[in-house]
Amino acid sequence: MMRRLYALLIRLHPAQFRARYGDEMLWIFDQTRDMHGRRWLISDAVVSAMRQHVMRADAVEEPAVPQSADGIPMFISVDRPLPAAQILMRGAGLATLACACLLMVMKYDVQRRVPNFSFSTDSMWPKAPSMSFAGWMRVPAERNAQPVPAPAKVLRETETKLTPTVLLQRAREAVKLLFRTEPVPKPSEYAAAGQTMRFVSSDSLVKSRDPWDNLTDSLMDQFAKHDVVALGEWHGNEEDAEIRRRLILHGAFAKKVRYVVFECANSLHQATLDRFVSGAEVSSADLQRVWRDVTSPGACDASMYRDFLNEVRALNSYQTPSNKVRVLAADPPINWNYVKSREDWLKYSSHRDLFVADLVSREVLSRHERALVVVGAGHLWQRNIFMKEPNVAELLKRNDPERFYSVIRISGPEEERGRLNAAAVVVRRPVLLPMRQNGVGALPAGEWIGRGILVKLFDDSVRLRDVVDACILTGSAQELPLKPADNDPLYKTEKDRRMELIRPRK
Amino acid sequence: MKENLEKHLPMAPATLHILLALAGEDMHGYGIMQEVSRQSEGRYQLGPGTLYDNLQKLMANGMVDETDGPAGADPRRKYYRLAAFGRKVLSAEVTRLEGVVQQARLHLTMKPRRS
């Protein structure tokens, strides 16, 4: 076998060299293969062939001009019927290089700009999560029953046969996009949710590297060590929204992370959510229910949550089926049509942490997949003395603490941020600060978490490192203004009704 | 001629070892490989590809000639001989290396300067 390979390598040498030394080389191979090792001889032949073609291309000897019997030189033709082998090899190399460059450019451009490349199949999604959690098993099944299309049937709507016409059209689109110069609109500039949405990804990745890339790189690195990375947010905070937006747009996100566990989505509408993020058309009314019907009325009204789902949809539009990201609705499946009292509501709201933890365990950890969890920061604060029940972080860290990594953003009032910066000892921001390795971890948790909350959250002895695994330091003000909420008058009426229902009775 | 000699200096290790191997007697390719290994006490190994690639170059430069083997030699083997020009180039390389060795010894035996 190795002898045949060696003979093949000899054949790769220029014909003149091969004719002159080929037999000798093969003979030496036979003589020395047990002495030197066959791999060494093979690699020597490879190097020799390359050297002959690259460095000795000019050493081709032209045949001597024969002379006639009377001493007069004769003429011969030195033209070859085919180009020399080394010329062909150089040409092949250059052509390969050019094609590789072109494909790289096309891939780069298509991955970031082309929204309509869909490779959906029936097996794109795993089965939707079953609602087996005990907390709402007490609720009659028919209350939650809602006709939803089977995922496989829905996904067929996005299938596209790769006919020659479609391929030609896609090639035209790719070429057109390669040479387009106008800026790509941001998802936030698109029409309101529910309209027929044709999204493109943000243009942030097309630009050159900026300081946020360091943060997203650090967050992505955590997925190499942990299966679940949880980002705690202040509901409605723009900076938190920007962090998760940039994270999912990281080039490696879709390759590494299969699920986004999203608190601002009612799990009753999981099928709608699946349809939307997979690229199918979803009506405005159906889609809005995903974030309007959460157990905390109005908590997810800010447009950033809709924008985030748009981003995931845009991300999926250019992913292969195996790389598509699924958003798992992490809010309990409350059906507000059947909530008539505070007690009805408490059946769902009092077990939100357990629901999220159960969902992550069932759909992510048991499948050995990775997930980004986006929940309110309070669900991640460990050693929180105000909360009576264990939260998401505490539940998930019970069994296998290494698989779960909690991250929150910290900031502070202008006059106190100097202390934070001094403890962090970092220059570039935003930055991810692992609490066990940074001075910020030794700061009292109560001074930096939940300042606006009137109740005492942590004992004085509790440090930031006891509460979360890492903090994001952006260096900005403590709280940025909230985005305007949903001002739909009909929804406002319904929201008021819900708020009235859940208000504690005196 | 001096210019022609210097054009080939300093020599690549493979070239130097091949010329040194052929300095003693005419040899075929496998013999050269064995002689190089012997001279370097096994520290330098030539592969067949490297050997013939260098032999081709040395013959093109007129430093090595192809020759008939000694009486009774296998007629299928090609033998190689160090040409007169090759011997001159080898001598020039050895002289150059002597100078290098001399300088190296001089500097290595000197006491290091104080910083």
XYZ file of C-alpha atoms in Angstrom:
621
model
C 0.000 0.000 0.000
C 2.704 2.427 1.034
C 4.829 1.360 -1.903
C 1.953 2.158 -4.244
C 1.548 5.531 -2.598
C 5.252 6.173 -2.973
C 5.101 5.176 -6.651
C 2.170 7.569 -7.073
C 4.167 10.356 -5.487
C 7.029 9.658 -7.862
C 4.570 10.020 -10.696
C 3.761 13.481 -9.423
C 7.312 14.577 -10.174
C 8.022 16.212 -13.530
C 8.286 13.666 -16.321
C 11.974 14.327 -16.937
C 12.901 13.892 -13.305
C 10.706 10.833 -13.013
C 12.259 9.178 -16.050
C 15.748 9.819 -14.808
C 15.449 9.070 -11.095
C 12.109 7.353 -10.572
C 13.382 3.785 -10.607
C 16.276 4.696 -8.339
C 13.948 6.320 -5.825
C 11.672 3.317 -5.761
C 14.644 1.017 -5.318
C 15.920 3.090 -2.416
C 12.429 3.026 -0.932
C 12.498 -0.758 -1.024
C 15.943 -0.811 0.519
C 15.324 1.662 3.311
C 11.645 1.540 4.217
C 12.294 -0.596 7.263
C 15.250 1.517 8.247
C 13.893 5.032 8.033
C 10.181 4.547 8.348
C 7.767 4.742 5.495
C 6.104 7.952 6.592
C 9.406 9.741 6.526
C 10.049 8.506 2.992
C 6.539 9.504 1.900
C 6.922 13.006 3.310
C 10.319 13.300 1.636
C 8.747 12.402 -1.711
C 5.952 14.932 -1.189
C 8.436 17.695 -0.434
C 10.566 16.657 -3.355
C 7.609 16.745 -5.776
C 6.587 20.197 -4.564
C 10.159 21.460 -4.799
C 10.523 20.113 -8.317
C 7.384 21.877 -9.476
C 7.905 25.117 -7.637
C 11.657 25.661 -7.490
C 12.995 23.618 -10.355
C 10.492 24.634 -12.975
C 13.253 26.306 -14.962
C 15.515 23.286 -14.844
C 13.721 21.522 -17.672
C 16.339 20.607 -20.172
C 15.579 21.074 -23.786
C 16.534 18.173 -25.991
C 19.863 18.450 -27.731
C 19.673 19.417 -31.351
C 20.740 16.413 -33.359
C 23.233 16.856 -36.091
C 23.149 15.301 -39.485
C 25.918 13.162 -40.750
C 27.542 16.073 -42.558
C 27.706 18.120 -39.358
C 24.943 20.584 -40.187
C 22.594 21.088 -37.215
C 19.071 19.982 -37.745
C 16.012 21.731 -36.351
C 13.525 20.081 -34.039
C 10.263 21.291 -32.655
C 10.416 21.928 -28.903
C 6.735 22.811 -28.615
C 4.726 20.538 -26.395
C 1.221 19.451 -27.268
C 0.114 20.353 -23.742
C 1.346 22.991 -21.269
C 4.066 21.819 -18.932
C 2.915 20.019 -15.799
C 4.316 22.690 -13.510
C 2.443 25.387 -15.404
C -0.778 23.417 -15.036
C -0.134 22.923 -11.317
C 0.521 26.607 -10.784
C -2.628 27.458 -12.688
C -4.651 24.976 -10.654
C -3.260 26.428 -7.454
C -4.099 29.987 -8.451
C -7.580 28.997 -9.601
C -8.225 27.174 -6.315
C -7.030 30.186 -4.365
C -9.229 32.540 -6.357
C -12.268 30.292 -5.919
C -11.611 29.975 -2.189
C -11.397 33.763 -1.842
C -14.612 34.234 -3.805
C -16.448 31.638 -1.746
C -15.196 33.187 1.475
C -16.411 36.594 0.385
C -19.767 35.157 -0.641
C -20.140 33.220 2.576
C -19.209 36.269 4.645
C -21.646 38.430 2.822
C -24.451 35.917 2.636
C -24.189 35.029 6.301
C -24.572 38.625 7.315
C -26.894 40.065 4.768
C -28.978 37.532 2.953
C -32.180 36.965 4.885
C -34.031 34.587 2.647
C -31.821 31.535 2.542
C -33.920 28.835 4.128
C -32.974 25.212 4.487
C -35.860 24.111 6.658
C -36.740 20.483 7.023
C -39.281 18.579 9.023
C -36.657 17.579 11.518
C -35.537 21.113 12.175
C -36.958 21.340 15.648
C -37.151 18.771 18.350
C -40.553 18.117 19.829
C -42.124 21.095 21.576
C -41.735 20.954 25.334
C -44.451 19.066 27.033
C -46.082 20.783 29.958
C -45.479 18.198 32.604
C -44.760 20.534 35.463
C -46.768 19.726 38.544
C -47.643 23.340 39.272
C -50.295 23.536 36.605
C -51.275 19.918 36.422
C -53.954 21.002 38.861
C -55.444 23.237 36.205
C -57.929 21.348 34.035
C -56.302 20.425 30.779
C -59.070 21.933 28.663
C -58.301 25.366 30.079
C -54.946 25.370 28.451
C -56.075 23.545 25.393
C -55.616 25.688 22.370
C -55.492 24.452 18.819
C -51.983 24.868 17.549
C -50.656 23.613 14.278
C -48.314 20.676 14.441
C -44.730 21.927 14.128
C -43.886 19.628 11.233
C -46.833 20.881 9.228
C -45.977 24.479 9.958
C -42.386 24.046 8.963
C -43.378 22.745 5.596
C -44.604 26.230 4.836
C -41.011 27.435 4.809
C -39.631 24.643 2.689
C -38.279 25.623 -0.671
C -37.409 23.177 -3.389
C -33.997 23.824 -4.803
C -35.055 23.910 -8.419
C -32.701 25.390 -11.040
C -34.854 28.526 -11.113
C -34.563 28.971 -7.343
C -30.839 28.367 -7.438
C -30.442 30.907 -10.225
C -32.489 33.439 -8.297
C -30.393 32.904 -5.166
C -27.189 33.259 -7.117
C -28.467 36.566 -8.503
C -29.382 37.742 -5.015
C -25.960 36.794 -3.696
C -24.177 38.622 -6.499
C -26.444 41.637 -6.077
C -25.762 41.727 -2.353
C -22.058 41.386 -2.901
C -21.953 44.691 -4.684
C -24.594 46.611 -2.809
C -23.407 49.617 -0.855
C -26.429 50.972 0.987
C -26.510 50.288 4.739
C -28.539 47.363 5.998
C -31.453 48.531 8.151
C -31.569 47.485 11.778
C -34.330 45.147 12.884
C -35.651 47.871 15.142
C -36.343 49.938 12.050
C -38.686 47.362 10.707
C -42.389 47.484 10.989
C -44.158 46.517 14.142
C -44.417 42.912 15.083
C -46.912 40.803 13.285
C -46.691 42.458 9.951
C -45.269 40.387 7.204
C -41.682 40.385 8.334
C -38.724 40.004 6.079
C -35.777 40.633 8.292
C -32.118 41.061 7.812
C -29.541 40.885 10.536
C -28.026 43.915 12.132
C -25.155 45.582 10.346
C -23.053 45.501 13.487
C -21.039 42.510 12.374
C -20.296 44.007 9.011
C -18.440 46.813 10.709
C -14.979 46.491 12.073
C -14.335 45.070 15.524
C -15.473 47.241 18.392
C -15.106 46.947 22.188
C -18.378 45.043 22.484
C -16.827 42.206 20.544
C -14.501 41.514 23.475
C -17.504 41.101 25.721
C -19.351 38.798 23.359
C -16.170 36.778 22.805
C -15.849 36.335 26.565
C -19.471 35.274 26.851
C -19.070 32.804 24.008
C -15.984 31.403 25.725
C -18.194 30.477 28.662
C -20.159 28.130 26.426
C -16.996 26.056 26.109
C -17.055 25.491 29.868
C -20.764 25.586 30.683
C -23.856 24.266 28.916
C -26.085 27.070 30.085
C -25.155 30.728 30.298
C -27.831 32.904 31.883
C -28.031 36.641 31.317
C -29.971 38.421 34.023
C -31.695 41.604 32.934
C -33.606 44.529 34.306
C -36.815 44.248 32.346
C -36.845 46.957 29.728
C -33.209 47.981 30.104
C -31.679 48.875 26.763
C -28.143 47.974 27.725
C -29.167 44.468 28.747
C -31.024 44.180 25.458
C -27.936 45.300 23.570
C -25.769 42.705 25.310
C -27.991 39.777 24.344
C -28.573 41.175 20.862
C -24.848 41.333 20.202
C -24.320 37.924 21.747
C -26.695 36.113 19.425
C -25.152 37.930 16.467
C -21.728 36.597 17.419
C -20.434 34.505 14.550
C -20.131 31.369 16.688
C -23.435 31.635 18.549
C -25.640 29.648 16.200
C -22.948 27.014 15.812
C -22.569 26.486 19.542
C -25.915 27.296 21.083
C -29.108 25.475 20.207
C -31.654 27.171 22.478
C -32.547 30.544 23.874
C -34.640 30.189 26.999
C -36.651 33.385 27.014
C -38.614 34.530 30.021
C -40.603 37.126 28.089
C -42.607 34.515 26.223
C -45.635 32.604 27.441
C -45.044 28.903 26.884
C -48.688 28.507 25.931
C -47.668 30.116 22.654
C -44.593 27.961 22.009
C -45.945 26.809 18.652
C -46.437 30.412 17.509
C -42.943 31.226 18.665
C -41.515 28.257 16.769
C -43.277 29.347 13.623
C -42.069 32.905 13.941
C -38.383 32.246 14.610
C -38.298 29.613 11.887
C -39.344 32.234 9.331
C -42.999 31.476 8.808
C -45.496 34.290 8.593
C -47.299 34.945 11.844
C -50.103 37.405 12.335
C -49.557 40.434 14.522
C -52.260 39.401 16.962
C -50.853 35.913 17.430
C -47.307 37.092 17.862
C -48.121 39.804 20.391
C -49.722 37.230 22.664
C -46.295 35.675 23.140
C -45.020 38.568 25.274
C -48.285 40.233 26.283
C -49.646 37.127 28.020
C -46.785 36.583 30.438
C -47.594 36.092 34.098
C -46.334 39.581 35.059
C -48.661 41.887 33.117
C -46.770 44.527 31.151
C -43.294 43.322 32.177
C -42.335 42.524 28.587
C -44.107 45.297 26.723
C -40.926 47.116 25.697
C -40.193 46.768 22.008
C -36.772 45.259 22.729
C -38.325 41.842 23.345
C -40.078 41.887 20.012
C -36.818 43.092 18.459
C -34.947 40.233 20.071
C -37.278 37.649 18.560
C -36.826 39.420 15.227
C -33.080 39.068 15.622
C -33.356 35.349 16.258
C -35.613 34.996 13.228
C -33.101 36.901 11.106
C -30.275 34.792 12.482
C -32.131 31.594 11.607
C -32.847 32.792 8.099
C -29.291 32.072 7.043
C -28.515 29.055 9.214
C -28.430 25.461 8.159
C -31.130 23.348 9.853
C -28.687 21.975 12.384
C -27.591 25.470 13.371
C -30.996 27.080 13.762
C -31.673 28.517 17.181
C -34.910 27.636 18.924
C -36.469 30.019 21.413
C -38.054 28.225 24.347
C -40.819 30.184 26.017
C -39.890 30.192 29.693
C -42.932 31.834 31.237
C -45.528 29.418 32.662
C -48.446 28.639 30.309
C -50.966 30.928 31.897
C -54.188 31.435 29.967
C -55.543 34.792 31.109
C -59.017 33.978 29.806
C -59.363 31.540 32.662
C -57.677 33.525 35.400
C -60.489 34.817 37.586
C -58.734 35.444 40.856
C -55.372 36.086 42.434
C -55.297 32.452 43.496
C -55.622 31.337 39.886
C -52.728 33.603 38.974
C -50.554 32.433 41.866
C -50.738 28.868 40.573
C -48.513 30.046 37.775
C -46.609 33.046 39.021
C -45.376 31.512 42.251
C -43.579 28.741 40.374
C -41.900 30.710 37.639
C -38.372 29.810 38.774
C -39.260 26.152 39.010
C -40.766 26.266 35.539
C -37.639 27.792 34.002
C -35.350 25.346 35.786
C -37.547 22.408 34.765
C -37.577 23.597 31.159
C -33.791 23.977 31.048
C -33.244 20.570 32.650
C -35.686 18.833 30.356
C -35.068 20.501 27.031
C -31.408 21.485 27.275
C -29.364 19.627 29.857
C -30.944 16.230 29.341
C -30.326 16.563 25.608
C -26.724 17.638 26.189
C -27.341 20.872 24.320
C -26.345 24.446 25.121
C -28.646 27.339 25.887
C -28.649 31.028 26.541
C -31.116 31.856 29.285
C -32.591 35.363 29.306
C -34.459 36.043 32.532
C -34.872 38.836 35.023
C -31.746 39.292 37.105
C -33.675 38.445 40.273
C -34.050 34.868 39.069
C -30.266 34.530 39.159
C -29.351 36.167 42.464
C -28.252 33.458 44.849
C -28.429 33.921 48.635
C -31.292 36.348 48.211
C -32.923 36.443 51.670
C -36.077 38.115 50.399
C -37.085 35.205 48.185
C -38.545 32.266 50.052
C -38.199 29.699 47.269
C -34.998 28.791 45.416
C -34.623 30.665 42.154
C -33.470 29.530 38.708
C -29.747 29.730 39.493
C -30.063 27.918 42.803
C -32.225 25.175 41.313
C -29.941 24.550 38.359
C -26.762 24.688 40.406
C -28.006 22.078 42.853
C -27.267 19.042 40.731
C -24.420 20.124 38.514
C -23.129 23.614 39.298
C -20.495 23.548 36.572
C -23.068 23.341 33.791
C -24.714 26.632 34.721
C -23.145 30.105 34.588
C -24.977 33.219 35.723
C -24.140 36.697 34.507
C -25.656 40.038 35.434
C -24.777 43.597 34.488
C -23.727 45.876 37.317
C -23.378 49.604 37.406
C -23.870 52.331 39.931
C -24.546 56.038 40.424
C -22.089 58.409 38.810
C -20.428 59.315 42.126
C -19.790 55.696 43.085
C -18.692 54.225 39.810
C -15.100 55.136 40.635
C -15.133 52.475 43.369
C -16.433 49.914 40.964
C -13.842 50.767 38.339
C -11.018 50.718 40.904
C -12.043 47.255 42.078
C -12.410 45.947 38.541
C -8.917 47.115 37.434
C -9.833 47.008 33.778
C -9.390 49.570 31.067
C -11.642 48.379 28.300
C -15.368 48.251 28.749
C -17.757 46.598 28.382
C -16.063 43.642 30.002
C -17.041 40.340 31.565
C -15.667 40.049 35.101
C -15.625 36.523 36.554
C -16.400 37.102 40.208
C -13.915 34.570 41.540
C -11.030 36.213 39.727
C -11.785 39.885 40.066
C -11.802 42.401 42.900
C -15.374 43.329 42.125
C -16.396 39.941 43.491
C -15.377 41.051 46.975
C -17.725 44.060 46.993
C -20.813 43.784 49.206
C -23.689 42.470 47.120
C -26.262 44.648 48.837
C -24.505 47.826 47.751
C -24.494 46.994 44.062
C -27.532 44.862 43.396
C -31.127 46.008 43.581
C -30.464 49.526 44.826
C -33.907 50.691 43.833
C -35.598 47.842 45.676
C -36.907 48.876 49.087
C -36.545 45.505 50.807
C -33.261 44.061 52.012
C -32.040 41.485 49.532
C -28.764 40.244 50.975
C -27.067 39.863 54.327
C -24.222 42.299 54.854
C -21.679 39.512 54.676
C -22.759 38.394 51.199
C -20.378 39.443 48.434
C -21.015 39.712 44.731
C -19.069 36.494 44.144
C -21.599 34.669 46.345
C -24.475 35.909 44.242
C -23.493 35.407 40.599
C -20.682 33.825 38.598
C -19.814 36.923 36.588
C -20.751 40.539 36.110
C -20.723 42.699 33.038
C -19.249 46.122 33.586
C -20.247 48.550 30.882
C -19.194 51.732 32.653
C -22.454 53.484 31.913
C -25.024 54.950 34.244
C -26.951 52.680 36.552
C -30.166 52.625 34.629
C -30.855 53.821 31.146
C -34.323 55.091 30.262
C -36.802 52.374 29.472
C -38.082 52.034 25.970
C -41.674 53.173 25.473
C -44.127 50.449 26.377
C -46.973 49.032 24.350
C -49.629 51.764 24.140
C -52.365 49.811 22.416
C -55.558 51.042 24.193
C -57.320 47.670 24.015
C -54.327 45.923 25.445
C -54.032 48.588 28.135
C -57.584 47.862 29.234
C -56.876 44.150 29.394
C -53.639 44.790 31.252
C -55.500 46.895 33.805
C -57.965 44.065 34.267
C -55.148 41.629 34.888
C -53.429 43.963 37.317
C -56.666 44.367 39.212
C -57.096 40.593 39.392
C -53.697 39.901 40.835
C -53.593 42.787 43.287
C -53.375 41.502 46.875
C -56.580 41.906 48.812
C -56.380 43.680 52.144
C 36.004 31.506 -11.829
C 36.155 33.004 -8.334
C 32.812 34.646 -8.893
C 31.352 31.355 -10.015
C 32.600 29.681 -6.870
C 31.160 32.289 -4.555
C 27.833 32.073 -6.262
C 27.450 28.600 -4.778
C 28.465 29.544 -1.244
C 27.423 29.018 1.460
C 26.156 25.566 0.666
C 22.932 24.012 1.875
C 23.579 21.093 4.279
C 22.261 18.520 1.802
C 24.565 19.783 -0.955
C 27.580 19.841 1.328
C 26.951 16.323 2.565
C 26.468 14.939 -0.951
C 29.683 16.512 -2.204
C 31.547 15.264 0.857
C 30.212 11.767 0.292
C 31.343 11.823 -3.325
C 34.774 13.288 -2.460
C 36.091 9.841 -1.588
C 34.758 7.714 -4.402
C 32.069 7.402 -7.031
C 28.768 6.188 -5.627
C 25.206 5.430 -6.568
C 22.324 7.183 -4.906
C 21.755 4.693 -2.130
C 25.505 4.643 -1.438
C 25.487 8.416 -1.071
C 22.643 8.216 1.424
C 24.523 5.633 3.477
C 27.753 7.585 3.347
C 26.050 10.795 4.450
C 24.514 8.939 7.355
C 27.890 7.442 8.273
C 29.769 10.742 8.042
C 27.252 12.523 10.206
C 27.043 9.605 12.628
C 23.362 9.240 11.840
C 22.515 12.835 12.726
C 21.699 13.836 9.171
C 19.487 11.694 6.987
C 18.838 12.292 3.305
C 15.670 11.045 1.702
C 15.669 9.793 -1.895
C 13.617 12.749 -3.080
C 15.953 15.264 -1.491
C 18.977 13.359 -2.753
C 17.965 13.244 -6.388
C 16.613 16.748 -6.350
C 20.038 17.948 -5.178
C 21.899 15.667 -7.541
C 19.901 17.104 -10.423
C 20.831 20.599 -9.344
C 24.513 19.722 -8.825
C 24.752 18.113 -12.242
C 23.103 21.141 -13.830
C 25.771 23.307 -12.146
C 28.584 21.058 -13.295
C 29.646 19.948 -9.812
C 28.668 16.301 -10.188
C 28.792 14.046 -13.210
C 27.017 10.843 -13.944
C 29.459 8.037 -14.580
C 29.751 4.324 -15.218
C 30.020 2.267 -12.117
C 33.054 0.211 -11.169
C 33.586 -3.122 -12.811
C 31.032 -5.647 -11.689
C 28.597 -2.998 -10.500
C 24.858 -3.420 -11.042
C 24.247 -1.922 -14.494
C 20.824 -0.696 -13.454
C 22.336 1.685 -10.881
C 23.517 5.129 -11.877
C 26.800 6.248 -10.373
C 27.838 9.773 -9.602
C 31.267 11.377 -9.467
C 32.488 14.642 -7.987
C 33.505 16.880 -10.897
C 36.564 19.125 -10.775
C 34.383 22.193 -10.384
C 32.486 20.532 -7.590
C 35.734 19.747 -5.812
C 36.752 23.428 -6.030
C 33.455 24.599 -4.683
C 33.668 22.054 -1.869
C 37.201 23.235 -1.012
C 35.995 26.830 -0.958
C 33.117 25.869 1.335
C 35.439 23.983 3.683
C 37.749 27.026 3.818
C 34.774 29.234 4.599
C 33.650 26.866 7.330
C 37.156 26.805 8.807
C 36.958 30.562 9.137
C 33.589 30.266 10.800
C 34.870 27.635 13.214
C 37.936 29.752 13.984
C 35.796 32.769 14.778
C 33.442 30.673 16.848
C 36.248 29.250 18.923
C 37.733 32.696 19.407
C 34.496 34.166 20.693
C 33.471 31.208 22.754
C 36.785 31.151 24.655
C 36.700 34.908 25.396
C 35.456 36.038 28.797
C 32.039 37.653 28.611
C 32.005 41.429 28.863
C 30.564 43.052 31.909
C 27.330 44.797 31.215
